[in-house]
Coordinates of N, CA and C in Angstrom, one line a residue:
X1 N 148.9 68.0 69.7 CA 148.2 67.4 70.9 C 148.1 66.0 70.8
X2 N 148.5 65.6 71.9 CA 148.2 63.9 72.0 C 147.2 63.4 72.1
X3 N 146.8 62.2 72.1 CA 145.2 61.5 72.0 C 144.8 61.7 73.2
X4 N 145.6 61.7 74.4 CA 144.8 61.8 75.8 C 144.1 63.4 76.1
X5 N 145.1 64.3 75.2 CA 144.8 65.7 75.5 C 143.4 66.0 74.8
X6 N 143.2 65.2 73.5 CA 142.1 65.2 72.4 C 140.7 64.6 73.2
X7 N 141.2 63.5 73.6 CA 140.0 63.0 74.4 C 139.4 63.6 75.7
X8 N 140.3 64.3 76.6 CA 139.9 65.2 77.5 C 139.2 66.3 77.0
X9 N 139.6 67.1 75.9 CA 139.3 67.9 75.5 C 137.7 67.6 74.6
X10 N 137.3 66.5 74.4 CA 136.2 66.0 74.1 C 135.1 65.9 74.9
X11 N 135.6 65.1 76.1 CA 134.7 65.3 77.3 C 134.7 66.2 77.9
X12 N 135.2 67.4 77.9 CA 135.1 68.7 78.4 C 134.0 69.2 77.6
X13 N 134.1 69.3 76.6 CA 132.9 69.9 75.4 C 131.6 69.0 75.4
X14 N 131.6 67.7 75.7 CA 130.3 66.9 76.3 C 129.8 67.4 77.6
X15 N 130.7 67.9 78.5 CA 130.2 68.1 80.0 C 129.5 69.6 79.6
X16 N 130.3 70.2 78.9 CA 129.8 71.8 78.6 C 128.5 71.9 77.8
X17 N 128.0 70.6 77.0 CA 127.2 70.6 76.2 C 125.8 70.2 77.2
X18 N 126.3 69.3 78.2 CA 125.2 68.7 79.2 C 124.6 69.9 80.1
X19 N 125.5 70.6 80.5 CA 125.5 71.6 81.5 C 124.4 72.7 80.6
X20 N 124.7 72.8 79.5 CA 123.8 74.0 78.7 C 122.6 73.4 78.1
X21 N 122.8 72.2 77.9 CA 121.1 71.6 78.0 C 120.3 71.5 79.3
X22 N 121.1 71.0 80.3 CA 120.2 70.7 81.3 C 119.8 72.4 82.1
X23 N 120.6 73.7 81.6 CA 120.3 74.9 81.9 C 118.8 75.3 80.9
X24 N 119.1 74.8 79.9 CA 117.7 75.1 79.1 C 116.6 74.5 79.5
X25 N 116.8 73.4 80.1 CA 115.6 72.8 80.8 C 114.9 73.3 82.0
X26 N 115.9 74.0 82.7 CA 115.6 74.3 83.9 C 114.9 75.8 83.5
X27 N 115.5 76.7 82.7 CA 114.9 77.6 82.1 C 113.3 77.3 81.5
X28 N 113.2 76.2 80.6 CA 111.9 76.0 80.2 C 111.0 75.8 81.5
X29 N 111.3 74.8 82.5 CA 110.5 74.5 83.6 C 110.1 75.7 84.2
X30 N 110.9 76.7 84.7 CA 110.7 78.1 85.1 C 109.5 78.8 84.5
X31 N 109.5 78.8 83.1 CA 108.7 79.5 81.9 C 107.5 78.8 82.4
X32 N 107.1 77.3 82.4 CA 105.9 76.6 82.4 C 105.2 77.0 83.9
X33 N 106.1 77.2 84.6 CA 105.5 77.6 86.0 C 105.0 78.9 85.9
X34 N 105.4 79.8 85.2 CA 105.0 81.3 85.3 C 103.6 81.6 84.9
X35 N 102.7 82.3 85.5 CA 101.3 82.6 85.1 C 101.3 83.2 83.3
X36 N 100.4 82.5 82.9 CA 100.3 83.0 81.4 C 99.2 83.8 81.0
X37 N 99.5 85.4 80.6 CA 98.5 85.6 80.1 C 97.9 85.5 78.5
X38 N 96.9 86.3 78.0 CA 96.4 85.8 76.8 C 97.3 86.8 75.6
X39 N 98.2 85.9 75.1 CA 99.3 86.5 74.3 C 98.8 86.3 72.7
X40 N 99.0 87.3 71.7 CA 98.8 87.1 70.6 C 99.4 85.8 70.0
X41 N 99.0 85.2 69.0 CA 99.7 84.2 68.4 C 101.0 84.3 67.8
X42 N 102.0 83.5 68.2 CA 103.3 83.5 67.5 C 104.3 84.4 68.4
X43 N 103.7 84.9 69.5 CA 104.4 86.0 70.2 C 104.6 84.9 71.6
X44 N 105.5 85.0 72.1 CA 106.0 84.7 73.4 C 105.6 85.0 74.4
X45 N 105.1 84.4 75.6 CA 104.2 85.2 76.7 C 105.3 85.8 77.7
X46 N 105.1 87.0 78.0 CA 106.2 87.5 78.9 C 105.2 87.4 80.2
X47 N 106.3 87.3 81.3 CA 106.1 87.3 82.8 C 105.2 88.5 83.3
X48 N 104.2 88.5 84.1 CA 103.9 89.8 84.5 C 104.6 90.0 86.0
X49 N 105.2 91.3 86.1 CA 105.9 91.6 87.2 C 104.6 91.5 88.3
X50 N 104.9 90.9 89.7 CA 104.0 90.9 90.6 C 104.9 91.8 91.6
X51 N 106.0 91.8 91.9 CA 106.6 92.2 92.7 C 108.0 93.3 92.2
X52 N 108.2 94.6 93.1 CA 109.4 95.3 92.7 C 110.5 95.4 93.8
X53 N 111.6 95.4 93.3 CA 112.9 95.3 94.3 C 112.8 96.4 94.4
X54 N 114.1 97.2 95.6 CA 114.3 98.5 96.1 C 114.9 99.3 94.9
X55 N 115.4 98.5 93.9 CA 116.3 99.1 92.9 C 115.4 99.6 91.9
X56 N 114.1 98.7 92.0 CA 112.9 99.2 90.9 C 112.0 100.3 91.6
X57 N 112.3 100.5 92.8 CA 111.6 101.6 93.4 C 112.1 102.8 93.5
X58 N 113.7 102.6 93.5 CA 114.5 103.9 93.1 C 114.4 104.2 91.8
X59 N 114.2 103.2 91.3 CA 114.1 103.9 89.5 C 112.6 104.8 89.4
X60 N 111.7 104.4 90.6 CA 110.5 105.1 90.0 C 110.3 106.2 91.4
X61 N 111.5 106.8 91.6 CA 111.6 108.3 92.4 C 111.2 107.6 93.7
X62 N 111.5 106.6 94.5 CA 111.6 106.4 95.8 C 112.8 106.7 96.3
X63 N 112.9 107.0 97.7 CA 114.3 107.3 98.5 C 114.4 106.0 99.4
X64 N 115.3 106.0 99.9 CA 115.3 104.4 101.0 C 114.5 104.7 102.1
X65 N 114.6 106.5 102.5 CA 113.6 106.7 103.7 C 112.1 106.3 103.3
X66 N 111.8 107.1 102.2 CA 110.5 106.8 101.7 C 110.2 105.4 101.6
X67 N 111.0 104.4 101.4 CA 110.5 102.8 101.3 C 110.4 102.5 102.6
X68 N 111.1 102.8 103.7 CA 111.2 102.5 105.1 C 109.7 103.0 105.4
X69 N 109.4 104.2 105.4 CA 108.6 104.9 105.9 C 107.0 104.6 105.6
X70 N 107.0 104.6 104.1 CA 105.5 104.1 103.6 C 105.4 103.0 103.1
X71 N 106.5 102.2 103.1 CA 106.0 100.3 102.9 C 106.4 99.7 103.7
X72 N 107.3 100.0 104.6 CA 107.9 99.1 105.8 C 108.5 97.8 105.4
X73 N 108.2 96.9 105.9 CA 108.8 95.3 105.6 C 108.4 95.0 104.4
X74 N 109.1 94.2 103.5 CA 108.9 93.7 102.2 C 107.9 92.6 102.3
X75 N 106.9 92.5 101.2 CA 106.6 91.3 101.0 C 107.0 90.1 100.9
X76 N 108.2 90.2 100.3 CA 109.1 88.8 99.9 C 110.6 89.4 100.2
X77 N 111.2 88.2 100.4 CA 112.7 88.1 100.3 C 113.4 87.0 99.8
X78 N 114.0 87.4 99.0 CA 114.5 86.1 97.7 C 116.0 86.2 97.6
X79 N 116.8 85.0 97.5 CA 118.1 85.3 97.5 C 118.8 85.9 96.3
X80 N 119.5 87.0 96.6 CA 120.1 87.9 95.8 C 120.4 87.0 94.5
X81 N 119.9 87.6 93.3 CA 120.1 86.7 91.9 C 121.8 86.9 91.4
X82 N 122.5 87.7 92.0 CA 123.9 87.9 91.7 C 124.8 87.9 92.4
X83 N 124.6 87.7 93.6 CA 125.7 87.3 94.6 C 125.0 86.4 95.8
X84 N 125.5 85.5 95.8 CA 124.8 84.5 96.9 C 125.0 85.1 98.3
X85 N 126.2 85.7 98.3 CA 126.6 85.9 99.9 C 125.6 87.3 100.2
X86 N 125.4 88.1 99.3 CA 124.7 89.2 99.6 C 123.5 89.4 100.7
X87 N 122.9 90.1 100.7 CA 121.7 90.1 101.7 C 120.6 89.7 100.8
X88 N 119.3 89.3 101.1 CA 118.2 89.2 100.1 C 117.6 90.1 99.8
X89 N 117.4 89.8 98.7 CA 116.4 91.1 97.6 C 115.3 91.3 98.4
X90 N 114.9 92.6 98.6 CA 113.8 92.7 99.2 C 112.9 92.8 98.3
X91 N 111.4 92.4 98.0 CA 110.6 92.6 96.8 C 109.0 93.1 97.5
X92 N 108.6 94.2 97.0 CA 107.3 94.7 97.3 C 106.3 94.7 96.5
X93 N 105.2 94.2 96.7 CA 104.1 93.8 96.0 C 103.5 95.1 95.2
X94 N 103.5 95.1 93.7 CA 103.0 96.2 92.7 C 101.9 96.8 93.1
X95 N 100.6 96.1 93.7 CA 99.6 96.6 93.9 C 99.8 97.6 95.1
X96 N 100.4 97.0 96.1 CA 100.9 97.9 97.2 C 101.7 98.9 97.1
X97 N 102.4 98.9 96.2 CA 103.2 100.3 95.7 C 102.4 101.1 95.2
X98 N 101.7 100.6 94.1 CA 100.7 101.8 93.5 C 99.6 102.3 94.0
X99 N 99.3 101.5 95.4 CA 98.3 101.9 96.2 C 98.8 103.4 96.9
X100 N 100.2 102.9 97.5 CA 100.8 104.1 98.1 C 101.4 105.1 97.5
X101 N 101.2 105.1 96.2 CA 101.8 106.0 94.9 C 100.6 107.0 95.1
X102 N 99.6 106.4 95.1 CA 98.1 107.1 94.8 C 97.7 108.0 96.0
X103 N 98.6 107.7 97.1 CA 97.9 108.4 98.4 C 98.6 109.6 98.4
X104 N 98.1 110.5 99.4 CA 98.3 112.1 99.4 C 99.8 112.1 100.4
X105 N 99.8 111.2 101.3 CA 101.2 111.1 102.0 C 102.3 111.2 101.0
X106 N 102.3 109.9 100.3 CA 103.4 109.8 99.3 C 103.6 111.2 98.4
X107 N 102.4 111.8 97.8 CA 102.9 113.1 97.2 C 103.5 113.9 97.8
X108 N 102.9 114.0 99.3 CA 103.8 115.4 100.1 C 105.2 114.6 100.3
X109 N 105.6 113.7 100.5 CA 106.8 113.0 100.8 C 107.7 113.2 99.5
X110 N 107.0 112.8 98.5 CA 108.0 113.1 97.1 C 108.5 114.4 96.7
X111 N 107.3 115.2 97.3 CA 107.4 116.5 97.0 C 108.5 116.9 97.6
X112 N 108.7 116.7 98.9 CA 109.8 117.2 99.7 C 111.0 116.9 99.4
X113 N 110.9 115.3 98.7 CA 112.5 114.7 98.5 C 112.9 115.1 97.0
X114 N 112.1 115.6 96.4 CA 112.4 116.4 94.9 C 112.6 117.7 95.3
X115 N 112.1 118.3 96.2 CA 112.9 119.8 96.8 C 114.3 119.5 97.3
X116 N 114.3 118.7 98.4 CA 115.6 118.2 99.0 C 116.5 117.9 97.9
X117 N 116.4 116.9 97.1 CA 117.3 116.7 96.1 C 117.9 117.8 95.3
X118 N 116.9 118.7 94.8 CA 117.3 119.8 93.9 C 118.1 120.6 94.9
X119 N 118.0 120.8 96.2 CA 118.8 121.8 96.8 C 120.0 121.2 97.2
X120 N 120.1 120.0 97.3 CA 121.3 119.1 97.5 C 122.4 119.4 96.3
X121 N 121.9 119.3 95.2 CA 122.4 119.6 93.7 C 122.8 120.9 93.7
X122 N 121.9 121.9 93.9 CA 122.4 123.3 94.0 C 123.8 123.7 94.8
X123 N 123.6 122.9 96.1 CA 124.6 123.2 96.9 C 125.9 122.7 96.6
X124 N 126.0 121.2 96.0 CA 127.2 120.9 95.3 C 127.7 121.8 94.4
X125 N 127.0 122.2 93.5 CA 127.5 122.8 92.6 C 128.2 124.3 93.0
X126 N 127.6 124.8 94.2 CA 128.1 126.0 94.8 C 129.4 125.8 95.3
X127 N 129.5 124.4 95.7 CA 130.9 124.0 96.5 C 131.7 124.1 95.5
X128 N 131.3 123.3 94.3 CA 132.3 123.2 93.3 C 132.9 124.5 92.4
X129 N 131.7 125.3 92.6 CA 132.3 126.7 91.8 C 133.1 127.4 92.6
X130 N 132.8 127.4 94.1 CA 133.7 128.0 95.1 C 135.3 127.3 94.8
X131 N 135.4 126.1 94.9 CA 136.7 125.5 94.6 C 137.3 125.9 93.7
X132 N 136.5 126.2 92.3 CA 137.4 126.6 91.2 C 137.8 128.0 91.1
X133 N 136.9 128.7 91.9 CA 136.9 130.2 91.8 C 138.5 130.2 92.7
X134 N 138.9 129.6 94.2 CA 139.6 129.5 94.7 C 140.8 129.4 93.7
X135 N 141.0 128.4 93.2 CA 142.2 127.9 92.8 C 142.5 128.6 91.5
X136 N 141.5 129.6 90.8 CA 141.8 130.0 89.7 C 143.1 130.9 89.6
X137 N 142.9 132.0 90.7 CA 144.1 132.6 90.8 C 145.5 131.9 91.1
X138 N 146.0 130.9 91.5 CA 146.7 130.1 91.7 C 147.0 129.4 90.0
X139 N 146.2 128.8 89.4 CA 146.2 128.6 88.4 C 147.0 129.4 87.3
X140 N 146.2 130.7 87.3 CA 146.9 131.8 86.6 C 148.1 132.2 86.9
X141 N 148.6 132.1 88.1 CA 149.8 132.6 88.6 C 150.9 131.1 88.0
X142 N 150.4 130.3 87.6 CA 151.4 129.3 87.4 C 151.2 129.1 85.9
X143 N 150.4 129.6 85.2 CA 150.6 129.9 83.7 C 151.3 131.0 83.5
X144 N 151.1 132.2 84.3 CA 152.3 133.1 83.7 C 153.6 132.5 84.1
X145 N 154.0 131.9 85.2 CA 155.4 131.4 84.7 C 155.9 130.7 84.1
X146 N 154.7 129.8 83.8 CA 154.9 129.1 82.4 C 155.4 129.6 81.0
X147 N 154.3 130.7 81.1 CA 154.8 131.5 80.0 C 155.8 132.8 79.8
X148 N 156.0 133.1 81.0 CA 156.8 134.2 81.0 C 158.2 133.9 80.2
X149 N 158.9 135.0 80.2 CA 160.4 134.8 79.7 C 161.3 133.8 80.4
X150 N 162.2 133.2 79.5 CA 162.9 132.2 80.1 C 164.0 132.6 81.0
X151 N 164.4 132.0 82.2 CA 165.2 132.9 83.1 C 166.5 132.3 82.8
X152 N 167.5 133.6 82.2 CA 168.9 133.0 81.8 C 169.7 133.0 83.2
X153 N 170.6 132.3 83.1 CA 171.5 132.3 84.1 C 173.1 132.4 83.8
X154 N 173.5 133.3 84.2 CA 174.7 133.6 83.6 C 175.9 132.3 84.0
X155 N 176.6 131.9 83.2 CA 177.8 130.8 83.3 C 178.8 131.5 84.3
X156 N 179.4 130.9 85.3 CA 180.2 131.5 86.2 C 181.4 131.6 85.4
X157 N 182.5 132.9 85.6 CA 183.6 133.0 85.0 C 184.4 131.7 85.0
X158 N 185.4 131.4 83.6 CA 186.0 130.4 83.6 C 187.1 130.2 84.8
X159 N 187.5 129.0 85.4 CA 188.4 128.9 86.2 C 189.8 129.1 85.9
X160 N 190.4 129.5 86.4 CA 191.9 129.9 85.9 C 192.5 128.5 85.6
X161 N 192.9 128.4 84.2 CA 193.6 127.1 83.9 C 195.1 126.9 84.4
X162 N 195.4 126.0 85.0 CA 196.7 125.6 85.7 C 197.7 125.6 84.7
X163 N 197.2 125.5 83.2 CA 198.2 125.6 82.2 C 199.0 126.9 82.1
X164 N 197.8 127.5 82.0 CA 198.3 129.2 81.8 C 199.2 129.7 83.0
X165 N 198.9 129.5 83.9 CA 199.9 130.0 85.2 C 201.1 129.8 84.9
X166 N 201.6 130.7 85.1 CA 203.3 130.3 84.8 C 203.8 129.9 86.2
X167 N 204.6 129.0 85.9 CA 205.3 128.0 86.9 C 206.5 128.8 87.4
X168 N 206.7 128.7 88.7 CA 208.1 129.1 88.9 C 208.8 127.9 88.8
X169 N 210.2 128.2 88.5 CA 211.0 126.9 88.3 C 211.7 126.6 89.9
X170 N 212.1 125.5 90.1 CA 212.6 125.5 91.7 C 214.0 126.0 91.7
X171 N 214.4 126.4 91.0 CA 215.7 127.4 91.0 C 215.3 128.6 91.2
X172 N 214.5 129.3 90.8 CA 214.3 131.1 90.9 C 213.9 130.7 92.3
X173 N 214.6 132.1 93.1 CA 214.6 132.1 94.3 C 213.1 133.0 94.5
X174 N 212.0 132.9 95.6 CA 210.9 133.3 96.0 C 211.0 134.7 95.9

């Protein structure tokens, strides 16, 4: 490694260290801005969640249709944390979500969704079984062909060898 390469490598390491320190400072600033609850001594306070994403709602048993029908427009829209070019993340207030989850309308819609999900699962299993049963005779036929006796092919009789044929001499009359 030449001196120039070592200098460039050292400079690259310094830049990476600066980036790491900058990220730590940004993270600390974000933690300082978050509301803090009463935490036991020696434990790091955890941020209280105030909003749920659509993925968080799905984890709680919500469907996309239920979200549209019962919650409507999101309370907040934030930039997607994973992909800048993706649509913004839709966030719904936890208080509003819990209030809807306590309602009779939610219970009725959730029961229908559970019933529909079970019916769809059963239909998929029936289709899978039907395909398997339709394919089973063909698979058995292939297995019989594979496991049956080998087919023996007779070799054709040997061709007459020119050397064994008596040749007429050119002096003999035909």
